[in-house]
Structure formats: C-alpha cells, structure tokens
CSV table of C-alpha atoms in Angstrom, one decimal:
chain,number,residue,atom,x,y,z
J,1,MET,CA,9.9,19.4,39.9
J,2,PRO,CA,10.0,20.9,43.5
J,3,LYS,CA,12.4,20.7,45.8
J,4,ILE,CA,11.9,17.9,48.4
J,5,LYS,CA,11.8,19.3,51.9
J,6,THR,CA,13.7,17.7,54.5
J,7,ASN,CA,11.9,16.1,57.7
J,8,SER,CA,13.8,18.0,60.7
J,9,GLY,CA,13.4,14.9,62.9
J,10,ALA,CA,14.7,12.5,60.9
J,11,LYS,CA,17.9,15.2,60.4
J,12,LYS,CA,18.2,14.9,64.3
J,13,ARG,CA,18.1,10.8,64.5
J,14,PHE,CA,20.2,9.6,61.5
J,15,ALA,CA,23.3,9.9,60.0
J,16,LEU,CA,25.0,8.7,57.2
J,17,THR,CA,28.4,7.4,56.9
J,18,GLY,CA,31.1,7.3,54.3
J,19,THR,CA,29.7,4.3,52.4
J,20,GLY,CA,26.1,6.1,52.6
J,21,LYS,CA,24.7,3.8,54.9
J,22,ILE,CA,22.5,5.1,58.0
J,23,LYS,CA,23.5,5.2,61.4
J,24,ARG,CA,20.8,5.4,64.4
J,25,LYS,CA,20.9,4.9,68.0
J,26,HIS,CA,18.6,2.3,70.0
J,27,ALA,CA,15.6,2.9,71.5
J,28,TYR,CA,14.8,2.6,75.5
J,29,LYS,CA,18.0,4.5,76.7
J,30,SER,CA,16.2,7.5,77.3
J,31,HIS,CA,14.2,6.7,81.1
J,32,ILE,CA,13.5,4.3,83.3
J,33,LEU,CA,16.6,3.5,83.7
J,34,THR,CA,16.9,2.1,87.0
J,35,LYS,CA,15.6,-1.8,86.0
J,36,LYS,CA,17.3,-2.3,83.3
J,37,SER,CA,20.6,-4.4,83.4
J,38,LYS,CA,24.0,-2.5,83.1
J,39,LYS,CA,24.5,-5.2,80.4
J,40,GLN,CA,21.2,-4.0,78.7
J,41,LYS,CA,22.1,-0.2,79.1
J,42,ARG,CA,25.7,-0.4,77.7
J,43,ARG,CA,24.3,-2.4,74.7
J,44,LEU,CA,21.8,0.4,73.6
J,45,SER,CA,24.1,3.0,74.1
J,46,HIS,CA,25.9,1.8,70.7
J,47,THR,CA,25.1,3.0,67.5
J,48,THR,CA,23.8,0.4,64.7
J,49,LEU,CA,22.3,0.7,61.2
J,50,VAL,CA,19.2,1.1,59.4
J,51,ASP,CA,17.7,-1.8,58.7
J,52,LYS,CA,17.4,-2.6,54.5
J,53,ALA,CA,13.9,-2.3,54.8
J,54,ASP,CA,13.8,0.9,55.9
J,55,LYS,CA,16.5,2.4,54.1
J,56,LYS,CA,14.2,4.0,51.2
J,57,ASN,CA,11.7,5.7,53.4
J,58,ILE,CA,14.7,7.0,55.6
J,59,LYS,CA,16.9,8.5,52.5
J,60,LEU,CA,13.2,10.4,51.5
J,61,LEU,CA,13.2,11.8,54.8
J,62,LEU,CA,16.6,13.6,54.6
J,63,GLY,CA,16.3,14.6,51.2
J,64,LEU,CA,18.7,12.2,49.4
J,65,LYS,CA,17.4,10.7,46.2
C-alpha cells in the first residue's frame, strides 16, 4: 500500500484534540465585518468541533486512519 499524502489545506484548517476530536474555526469571520453585529462576530471567533458526518472525510485528508 502506498502512503497517503496529507492535504496541505486541511493541515492548516483543522486540529486534533487530545481525545481525538477535530477542531475547526467558524466561517464568515474574515471580511465584510462592518455589517455583522458584535454578538455575531464574537460567536464566530470561537472554535468548534467538526460534525460527525464530516469526520471520516477530514481524517482521510489529514492522513489519519
């Protein structure tokens, strides 16, 4: 079996937690921030976990399992 290459974009976007879950950042926080409320921008700045449905595909991109 050949080695699986990791996806460089995925390496920059996702991180593993100690328990094996995958962390991600929220979208819509990079530009056009003037029309978004402070509350919305504050909520978007926190990290969250990847959904269970996407976990398998992201692990493949990261070269895990």
